[in-house]
Amino acid sequence: MKELLGHWHLWLVIGLLMVGLYTVIARDNLIKKLLGLSIFQVSIIMFYVSIGKIDGGTAPILIDGQTDTVFTNPLPHVLMLTAIVVGIATMALALALVVRIQEAYGTIEDDELSRLDAEEK
């Protein structure tokens, strides 16, 4: 039991993954789908940052005379900073597309958009 509770951050990641996935699948509103994708992305970023930390590890700064130092790998953290920037840009583009869809069709509900598309064909 202690082993399961010791990895609370992984349980949080799994919970956020499920909330994001459910929101994307179960909702018809495009804004809600985008929020679900954003929650899903946050959970992935949290996962990578949490596995990048090593217990007892320090920043990878070399100090003269220390040879038995355990370092934490900074690469996952750097990659996730890049993922955050790309995610923000992608979300901004997606929201702009939703605004254009609203202007063109008068709705952002997925089922109504499908119905309108079927009527046009």
C-alpha positions as a LaTeX table, in Angstrom:
\begin{tabular}{lrrr}
\hline
Residue & $x$ (\AA) & $y$ (\AA) & $z$ (\AA) \\
\hline
Met1 & 0.00 & 0.00 & 0.00 \\
Lys2 & 2.83 & 2.37 & 0.86 \\
Glu3 & 4.37 & 1.65 & $-2.56$ \\
Leu4 & 1.16 & 2.72 & $-4.31$ \\
Leu5 & 0.76 & 5.89 & $-2.26$ \\
Gly6 & 4.44 & 6.74 & $-2.69$ \\
His7 & 3.79 & 7.41 & $-6.37$ \\
Trp8 & 0.95 & 9.88 & $-5.86$ \\
His9 & 2.13 & 12.03 & $-8.74$ \\
Leu10 & 1.61 & 9.14 & $-11.16$ \\
Trp11 & $-1.94$ & 8.67 & $-9.90$ \\
Leu12 & $-2.53$ & 12.38 & $-10.47$ \\
Val13 & $-1.20$ & 12.05 & $-14.02$ \\
Ile14 & $-3.47$ & 9.05 & $-14.70$ \\
Gly15 & $-6.47$ & 10.94 & $-13.31$ \\
Leu16 & $-5.78$ & 13.97 & $-15.49$ \\
Leu17 & $-5.26$ & 11.73 & $-18.53$ \\
Met18 & $-8.65$ & 10.13 & $-17.99$ \\
Val19 & $-10.42$ & 13.47 & $-17.43$ \\
Gly20 & $-8.87$ & 14.91 & $-20.59$ \\
Leu21 & $-9.64$ & 11.84 & $-22.68$ \\
Tyr22 & $-13.22$ & 11.68 & $-21.42$ \\
Thr23 & $-13.75$ & 15.35 & $-22.19$ \\
Val24 & $-12.49$ & 14.94 & $-25.75$ \\
Ile25 & $-14.62$ & 11.87 & $-26.41$ \\
Ala26 & $-17.84$ & 12.73 & $-24.58$ \\
Arg27 & $-18.36$ & 16.41 & $-25.37$ \\
Asp28 & $-19.71$ & 17.85 & $-28.61$ \\
Asn29 & $-18.72$ & 21.47 & $-27.98$ \\
Leu30 & $-15.44$ & 22.31 & $-29.76$ \\
Ile31 & $-14.23$ & 24.57 & $-26.93$ \\
Lys32 & $-14.75$ & 21.78 & $-24.41$ \\
Lys33 & $-12.87$ & 19.38 & $-26.68$ \\
Leu34 & $-9.95$ & 21.83 & $-26.83$ \\
Leu35 & $-9.97$ & 22.14 & $-23.03$ \\
Gly36 & $-9.89$ & 18.35 & $-22.80$ \\
Leu37 & $-6.88$ & 18.25 & $-25.12$ \\
Ser38 & $-5.19$ & 20.89 & $-22.98$ \\
Ile39 & $-5.78$ & 18.86 & $-19.80$ \\
Phe40 & $-4.43$ & 15.78 & $-21.58$ \\
Gln41 & $-1.31$ & 17.71 & $-22.61$ \\
Val42 & $-0.75$ & 19.01 & $-19.07$ \\
Ser43 & $-0.87$ & 15.47 & $-17.73$ \\
Ile44 & 1.76 & 14.31 & $-20.23$ \\
Ile45 & 4.01 & 17.24 & $-19.31$ \\
Met46 & 3.56 & 16.46 & $-15.60$ \\
Phe47 & 4.50 & 12.84 & $-16.28$ \\
Tyr48 & 7.73 & 13.69 & $-18.07$ \\
Val49 & 8.77 & 16.25 & $-15.47$ \\
Ser50 & 8.04 & 13.82 & $-12.62$ \\
Ile51 & 10.11 & 11.00 & $-14.12$ \\
Gly52 & 12.98 & 13.39 & $-14.79$ \\
Lys53 & 13.58 & 13.95 & $-11.06$ \\
Ile54 & 15.94 & 11.64 & $-9.21$ \\
Asp55 & 15.75 & 11.35 & $-5.42$ \\
Gly56 & 18.82 & 12.99 & $-3.93$ \\
Gly57 & 19.84 & 14.39 & $-7.31$ \\
Thr58 & 21.07 & 17.93 & $-7.78$ \\
Ala59 & 21.42 & 20.26 & $-10.72$ \\
Pro60 & 24.16 & 19.09 & $-13.12$ \\
Ile61 & 26.76 & 21.62 & $-12.04$ \\
Leu62 & 30.29 & 20.29 & $-11.69$ \\
Ile63 & 32.12 & 21.30 & $-8.52$ \\
Asp64 & 35.83 & 20.65 & $-8.01$ \\
Gly65 & 36.49 & 17.84 & $-5.54$ \\
Gln66 & 33.07 & 16.18 & $-5.67$ \\
Thr67 & 33.04 & 12.85 & $-7.44$ \\
Asp68 & 30.08 & 10.94 & $-5.98$ \\
Thr69 & 27.37 & 13.47 & $-6.83$ \\
Val70 & 24.08 & 12.23 & $-8.28$ \\
Phe71 & 22.71 & 14.53 & $-10.96$ \\
Thr72 & 19.15 & 15.01 & $-12.15$ \\
Asn73 & 18.76 & 14.86 & $-15.91$ \\
Pro74 & 17.64 & 18.30 & $-17.19$ \\
Leu75 & 16.65 & 17.05 & $-20.65$ \\
Pro76 & 13.01 & 16.11 & $-19.83$ \\
His77 & 12.46 & 19.52 & $-18.26$ \\
Val78 & 13.90 & 21.33 & $-21.27$ \\
Leu79 & 11.85 & 19.27 & $-23.69$ \\
Met80 & 8.69 & 19.97 & $-21.74$ \\
Leu81 & 9.35 & 23.72 & $-21.87$ \\
Thr82 & 9.39 & 23.34 & $-25.64$ \\
Ala83 & 6.18 & 21.28 & $-25.49$ \\
Ile84 & 4.49 & 24.02 & $-23.45$ \\
Val85 & 5.37 & 26.67 & $-26.03$ \\
Val86 & 4.20 & 24.49 & $-28.93$ \\
Gly87 & 1.02 & 23.62 & $-27.03$ \\
Ile88 & 0.17 & 27.27 & $-26.41$ \\
Ala89 & 0.71 & 28.12 & $-30.08$ \\
Thr90 & $-1.38$ & 25.15 & $-31.20$ \\
Met91 & $-4.17$ & 26.04 & $-28.76$ \\
Ala92 & $-4.20$ & 29.63 & $-30.02$ \\
Leu93 & $-4.51$ & 28.41 & $-33.61$ \\
Ala94 & $-7.27$ & 25.96 & $-32.67$ \\
Leu95 & $-9.22$ & 28.67 & $-30.84$ \\
Ala96 & $-8.88$ & 30.95 & $-33.88$ \\
Leu97 & $-10.27$ & 28.15 & $-36.05$ \\
Val98 & $-13.19$ & 27.68 & $-33.67$ \\
Val99 & $-13.96$ & 31.40 & $-33.94$ \\
Arg100 & $-13.95$ & 31.12 & $-37.74$ \\
Ile101 & $-16.20$ & 28.04 & $-37.58$ \\
Gln102 & $-18.61$ & 29.96 & $-35.34$ \\
Glu103 & $-18.66$ & 32.86 & $-37.80$ \\
Ala104 & $-19.17$ & 30.60 & $-40.83$ \\
Tyr105 & $-21.70$ & 28.11 & $-39.46$ \\
Gly106 & $-23.21$ & 29.85 & $-36.44$ \\
Thr107 & $-22.43$ & 26.96 & $-34.08$ \\
Ile108 & $-19.52$ & 25.15 & $-32.45$ \\
Glu109 & $-21.42$ & 21.97 & $-31.61$ \\
Asp110 & $-19.93$ & 18.95 & $-33.38$ \\
Asp111 & $-23.22$ & 17.19 & $-34.11$ \\
Glu112 & $-24.77$ & 20.34 & $-35.58$ \\
Leu113 & $-21.71$ & 20.89 & $-37.76$ \\
Ser114 & $-21.99$ & 17.31 & $-39.03$ \\
Arg115 & $-25.67$ & 17.82 & $-39.79$ \\
Leu116 & $-24.96$ & 21.08 & $-41.64$ \\
Asp117 & $-22.20$ & 19.40 & $-43.62$ \\
Ala118 & $-24.50$ & 16.53 & $-44.59$ \\
Glu119 & $-27.18$ & 19.01 & $-45.74$ \\
Glu120 & $-24.68$ & 20.79 & $-48.00$ \\
Lys121 & $-23.76$ & 17.58 & $-49.82$ \\
\hline
\end{tabular}
